[in-house]
Structures are given as structure tokens and as C-alpha cells.
Short mmCIF file of C-alpha atoms in Angstrom, two decimals:
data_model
loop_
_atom_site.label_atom_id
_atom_site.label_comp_id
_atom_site.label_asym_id
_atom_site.label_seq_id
_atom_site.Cartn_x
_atom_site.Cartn_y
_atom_site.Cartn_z
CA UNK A 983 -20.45 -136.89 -84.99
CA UNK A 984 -22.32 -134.54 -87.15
CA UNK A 985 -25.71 -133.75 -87.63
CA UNK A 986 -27.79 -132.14 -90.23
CA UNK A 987 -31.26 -131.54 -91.43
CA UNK A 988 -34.08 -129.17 -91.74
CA UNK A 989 -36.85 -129.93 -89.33
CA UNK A 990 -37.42 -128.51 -85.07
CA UNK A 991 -38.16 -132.50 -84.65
CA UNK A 992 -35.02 -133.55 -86.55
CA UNK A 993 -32.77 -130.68 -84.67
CA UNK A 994 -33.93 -132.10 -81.11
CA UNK A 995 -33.43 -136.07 -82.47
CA UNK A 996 -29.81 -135.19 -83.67
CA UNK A 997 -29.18 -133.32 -80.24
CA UNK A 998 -30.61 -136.66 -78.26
CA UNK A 999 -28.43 -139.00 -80.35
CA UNK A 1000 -24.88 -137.28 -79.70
CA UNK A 1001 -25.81 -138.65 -76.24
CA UNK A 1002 -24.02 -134.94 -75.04
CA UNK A 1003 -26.53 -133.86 -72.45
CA UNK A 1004 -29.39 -133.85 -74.56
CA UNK A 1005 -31.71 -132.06 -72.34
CA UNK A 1006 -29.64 -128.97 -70.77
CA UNK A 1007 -28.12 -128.64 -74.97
CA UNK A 1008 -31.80 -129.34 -76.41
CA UNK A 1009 -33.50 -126.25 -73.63
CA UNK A 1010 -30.66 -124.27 -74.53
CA UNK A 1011 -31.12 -124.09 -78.63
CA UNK A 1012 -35.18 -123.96 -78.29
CA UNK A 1013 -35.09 -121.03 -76.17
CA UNK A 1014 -32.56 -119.23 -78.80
CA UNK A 1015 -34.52 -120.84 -81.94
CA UNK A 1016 -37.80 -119.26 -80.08
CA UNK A 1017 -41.00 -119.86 -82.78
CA UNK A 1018 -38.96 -119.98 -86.13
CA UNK A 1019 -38.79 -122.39 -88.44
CA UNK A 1020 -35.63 -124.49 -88.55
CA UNK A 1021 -33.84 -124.33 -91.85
CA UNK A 1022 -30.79 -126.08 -91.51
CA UNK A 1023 -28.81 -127.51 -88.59
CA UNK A 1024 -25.58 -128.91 -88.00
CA UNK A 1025 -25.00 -130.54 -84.62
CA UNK A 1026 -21.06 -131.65 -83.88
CA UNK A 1027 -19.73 -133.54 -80.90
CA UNK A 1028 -16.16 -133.46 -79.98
CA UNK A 1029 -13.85 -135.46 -77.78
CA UNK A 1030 -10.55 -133.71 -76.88
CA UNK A 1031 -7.85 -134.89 -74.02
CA UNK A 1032 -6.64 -132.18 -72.19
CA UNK A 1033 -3.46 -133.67 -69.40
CA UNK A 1034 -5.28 -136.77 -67.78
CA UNK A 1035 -9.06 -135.80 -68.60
CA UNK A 1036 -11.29 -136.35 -71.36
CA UNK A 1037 -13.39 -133.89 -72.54
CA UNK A 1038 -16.48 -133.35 -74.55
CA UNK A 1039 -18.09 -130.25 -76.22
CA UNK A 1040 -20.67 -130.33 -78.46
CA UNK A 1041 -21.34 -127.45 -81.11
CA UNK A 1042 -24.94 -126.89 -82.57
CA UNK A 1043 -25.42 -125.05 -85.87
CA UNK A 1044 -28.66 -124.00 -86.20
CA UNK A 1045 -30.34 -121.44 -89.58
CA UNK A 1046 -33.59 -119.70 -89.65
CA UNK A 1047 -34.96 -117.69 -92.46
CA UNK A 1048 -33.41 -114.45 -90.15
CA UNK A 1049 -30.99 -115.61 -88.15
CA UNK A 1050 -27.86 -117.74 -87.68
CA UNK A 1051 -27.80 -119.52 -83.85
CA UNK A 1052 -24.67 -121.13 -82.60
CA UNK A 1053 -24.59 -122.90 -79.14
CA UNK A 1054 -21.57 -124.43 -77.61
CA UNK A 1055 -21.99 -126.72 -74.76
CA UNK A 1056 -18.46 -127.81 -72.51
CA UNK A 1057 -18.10 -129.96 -69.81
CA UNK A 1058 -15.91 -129.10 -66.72
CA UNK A 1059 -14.57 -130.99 -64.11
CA UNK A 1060 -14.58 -130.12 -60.49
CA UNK A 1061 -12.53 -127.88 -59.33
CA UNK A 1062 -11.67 -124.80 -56.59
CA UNK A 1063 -15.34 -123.05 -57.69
CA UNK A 1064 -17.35 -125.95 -57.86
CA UNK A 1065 -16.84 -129.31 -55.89
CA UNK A 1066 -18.96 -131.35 -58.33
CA UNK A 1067 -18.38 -131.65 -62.27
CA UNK A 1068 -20.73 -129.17 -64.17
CA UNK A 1069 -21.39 -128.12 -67.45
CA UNK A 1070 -21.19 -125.02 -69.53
CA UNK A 1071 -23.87 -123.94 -72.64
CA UNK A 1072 -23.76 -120.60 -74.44
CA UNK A 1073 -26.05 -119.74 -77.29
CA UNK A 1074 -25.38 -116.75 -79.61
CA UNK A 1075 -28.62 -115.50 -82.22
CA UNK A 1076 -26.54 -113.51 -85.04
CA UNK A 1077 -28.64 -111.43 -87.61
CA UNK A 1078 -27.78 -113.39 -91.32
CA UNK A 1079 -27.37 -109.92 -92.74
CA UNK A 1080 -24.23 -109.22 -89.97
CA UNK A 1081 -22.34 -112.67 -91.26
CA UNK A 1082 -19.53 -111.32 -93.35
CA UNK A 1083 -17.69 -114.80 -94.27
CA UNK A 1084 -18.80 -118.22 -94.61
CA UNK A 1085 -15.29 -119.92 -95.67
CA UNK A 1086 -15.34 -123.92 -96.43
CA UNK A 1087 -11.62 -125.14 -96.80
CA UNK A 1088 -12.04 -128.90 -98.13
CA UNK A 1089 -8.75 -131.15 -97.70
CA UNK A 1090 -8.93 -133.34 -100.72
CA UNK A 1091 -6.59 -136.47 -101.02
CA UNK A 1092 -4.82 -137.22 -104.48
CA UNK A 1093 -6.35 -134.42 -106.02
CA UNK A 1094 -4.83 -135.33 -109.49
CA UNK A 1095 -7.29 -137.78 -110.08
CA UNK A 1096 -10.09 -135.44 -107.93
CA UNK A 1097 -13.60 -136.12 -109.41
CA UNK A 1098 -16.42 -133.92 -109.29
CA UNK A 1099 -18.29 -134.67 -106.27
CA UNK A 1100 -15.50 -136.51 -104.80
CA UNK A 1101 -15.93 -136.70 -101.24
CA UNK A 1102 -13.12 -133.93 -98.63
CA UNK A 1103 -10.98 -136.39 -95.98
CA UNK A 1104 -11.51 -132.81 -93.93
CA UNK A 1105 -13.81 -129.75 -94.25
CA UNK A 1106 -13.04 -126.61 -91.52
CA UNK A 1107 -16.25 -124.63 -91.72
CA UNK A 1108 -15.74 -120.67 -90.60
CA UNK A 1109 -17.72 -118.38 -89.74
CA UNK A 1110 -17.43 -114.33 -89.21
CA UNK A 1111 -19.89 -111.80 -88.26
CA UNK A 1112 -17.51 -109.59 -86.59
CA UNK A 1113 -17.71 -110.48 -83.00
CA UNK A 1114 -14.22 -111.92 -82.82
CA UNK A 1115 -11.22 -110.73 -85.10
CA UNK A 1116 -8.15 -112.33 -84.99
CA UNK A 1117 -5.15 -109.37 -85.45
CA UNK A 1118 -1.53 -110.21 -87.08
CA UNK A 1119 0.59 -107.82 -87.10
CA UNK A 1120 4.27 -107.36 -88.15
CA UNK A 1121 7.39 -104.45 -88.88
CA UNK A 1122 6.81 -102.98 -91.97
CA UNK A 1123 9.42 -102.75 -94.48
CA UNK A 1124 10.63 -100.75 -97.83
CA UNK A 1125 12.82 -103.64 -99.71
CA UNK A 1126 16.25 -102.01 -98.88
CA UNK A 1127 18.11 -104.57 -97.35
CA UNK A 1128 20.15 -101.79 -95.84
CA UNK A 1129 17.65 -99.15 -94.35
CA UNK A 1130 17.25 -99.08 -90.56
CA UNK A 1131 14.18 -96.95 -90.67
CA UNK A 1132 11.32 -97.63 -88.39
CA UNK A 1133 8.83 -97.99 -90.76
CA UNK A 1134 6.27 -98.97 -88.56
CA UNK A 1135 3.64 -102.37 -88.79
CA UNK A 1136 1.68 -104.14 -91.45
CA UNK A 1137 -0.85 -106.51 -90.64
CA UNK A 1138 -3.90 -108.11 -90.97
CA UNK A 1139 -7.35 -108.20 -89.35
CA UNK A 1140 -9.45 -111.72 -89.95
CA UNK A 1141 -12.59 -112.46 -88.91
CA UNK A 1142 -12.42 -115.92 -86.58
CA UNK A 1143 -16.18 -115.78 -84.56
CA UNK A 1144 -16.21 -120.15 -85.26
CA UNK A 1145 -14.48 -122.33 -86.75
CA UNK A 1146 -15.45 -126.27 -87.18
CA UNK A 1147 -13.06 -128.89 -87.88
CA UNK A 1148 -14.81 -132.45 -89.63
CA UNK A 1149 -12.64 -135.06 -90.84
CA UNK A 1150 -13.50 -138.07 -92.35
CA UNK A 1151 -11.09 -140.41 -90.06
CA UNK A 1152 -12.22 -138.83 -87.41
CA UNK A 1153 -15.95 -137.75 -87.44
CA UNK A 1154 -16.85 -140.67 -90.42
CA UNK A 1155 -18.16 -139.58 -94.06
CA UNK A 1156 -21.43 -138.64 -93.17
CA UNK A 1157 -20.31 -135.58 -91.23
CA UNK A 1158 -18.73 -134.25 -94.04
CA UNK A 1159 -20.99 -134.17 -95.87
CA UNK A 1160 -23.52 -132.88 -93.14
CA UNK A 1161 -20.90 -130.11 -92.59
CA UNK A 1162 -20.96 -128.98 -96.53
CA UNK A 1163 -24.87 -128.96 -96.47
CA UNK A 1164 -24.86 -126.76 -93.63
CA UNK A 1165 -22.09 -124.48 -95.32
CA UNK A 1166 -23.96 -124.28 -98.47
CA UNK A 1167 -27.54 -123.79 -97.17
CA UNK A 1168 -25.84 -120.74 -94.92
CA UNK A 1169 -23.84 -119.71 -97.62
CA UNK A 1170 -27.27 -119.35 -99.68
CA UNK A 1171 -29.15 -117.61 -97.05
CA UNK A 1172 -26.67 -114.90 -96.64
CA UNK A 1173 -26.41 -114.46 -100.05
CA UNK A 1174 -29.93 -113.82 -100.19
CA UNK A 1175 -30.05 -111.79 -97.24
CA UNK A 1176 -27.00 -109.33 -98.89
CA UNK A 1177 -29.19 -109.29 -102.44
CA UNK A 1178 -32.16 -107.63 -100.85
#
């Protein structure tokens, strides 16, 4: 379940009606949003299974005219450290001049008869700003299929700070497109952030 809008009101009603903890996950975004207006959100509620458990997480997107805040709430079951089940929430504020990628890979079915506006079965929404990076490396080569020299490693460094899945099956079509407002009202911001 996805999300969106543009409002403080409409970012605590979306958080209430994923159901996921809405008070600790509501507390937890209004201290990081502080006094600022809301610009966009994007809230997202996921059910994985993990073994014999189910589990839930919810992710909650929110833009300001300064700043990009991303909470992620997770809930645990008991275990050695804590005899009853708890929950974890995290909130990150990131500057929008410090995002350096806002990628939006849309999965489009039959794209040979693809019309514009056509709605994605799947969008994965990532986001960089350079707190995570994600290194691949492997040996280097110079095309001789006979030379034994070490010629050390080639690689590749990408930034991978969040990445959202939303799928059509599985989240329903509104969340897509809640999922490619968010990505183009952030996309905007930092693009006016860079130009100034």
C-alpha cells in the first residue's frame, strides 16, 4: 500500500490508514519533518515471510522544500534480547542538494503497443545521496586470450542508500502511480536545488 500527497494532515492520515503502528511511525516522521512544510510524501507498507513468521515494515517518503526524510519502521519478534515482540523506527533528514540519483525503472508489459501514459505493472524507485555504495569489483583484463598477467581489478561503485519496489499485482494501481508522483516531485526538487 502506497501513499502520496502534499499536506502534514494528509502525511499523518496515510500513516494511520496502513494500520502499521500509526502512532510510534506518525511521532517518528513529525519529529524529523520538525516545522516544514510537507511537499510530497510517499508512505509504503510491506509484508514479507521470512521461515515461519510474517513480517511487516513500512517505509515513509517524506519532501520538504530543503530536505529529503526517509523513515523505516520493522517489526521484530521476541527473541534472546527482548522477551516480548518490539518494533524498530529509524528516520534519516538528507540535505536535497547531497541526493546524487533519483533512478525510476518502470516494468512495462507488451511494450509494442505501449501508449503514452500507459500505466508500469512495477516501478523500483532509488535513491542515492552517498551514504551507502554498493562496490563490484572484478580481474581486469587486456583481450589476449593467452596473457597470464595480473592485471589487477575493474569495478564499479553505485550508489544504493533506498530502493522501493511497487508492483501493480502486488501493491494495486494506485501505488504506482503514488510511487511516480513521489519520484517526479523529488526528481524536480533536486533539480532545482542543483540549478541554484
Amino acid at each position: 500500500m502506497a501513499k502520496t500527497g502534499t499536506t502534514t494532515q494528509g502525511l499523518r492520515a496515510a500513516i494511520e490508514r496502513s494500520g502499521y503502528y500509526p502512532t510510534l511511525v506518525a511521532e517518528a516522521v513529525q519529529a524529523a519533518v520538525g516545522g516544514e512544510p510537507v511537499v510530497s510524501y510517499l508512505v509504503h507498507q510491506e509484508t514479507t515471510f521470512d521461515a515461519n513468521e510474517v513480517r511487516r515494515h513500512v517505509t515513509v517518503l517524506v519532501l520538504t522544500g530543503t530536505r529529503f526524510i526517509v523513515s523505516h519502521t520493522d517489526e521484530q519478534a521476541a527473541d534472546a534480547t527482548s522477551p516480548s515482540p518490539y518494533a524498530t523506527t529509524s528516520t534519516e533528514s538528507v540535505k536535497l542538494g547531497r541526493i546524487s540519483s533519483v533512478v525510476l525503472s518502470r516494468v512495462v508489459a507488451n511494450p509494442e503497443s505501449y501508449t503514452p501514459g500507459q500505466l508500469p505493472r512495477e516501478v523500483v524507485l532509488t535513491i542515492g545521496w552517498g551514504a551507502v555504495a554498493r562496490l563490484d569489483l572484478e580481474p581486469a583484463s587486456c583481450g589476449d586470450p593467452n596473457c597470464d598477467a595480473d592485471h589487477g581489478y575493474t569495478g564499479s561503485s553505485t550508489a544504493d542508500d533506498l530502493s522501493l519496489r511497487v508492483s501493480e499485482a502486488g501493491d494495486g494501481p494506485d501505488s504506482v502511480r503514488e510511487t511516480l508522483a513521489f519520484a517526479q516531485a523529488l526528481s524536480e526538487a533536486t533539480a532545482a536545488t542543483s540549478a541554484r
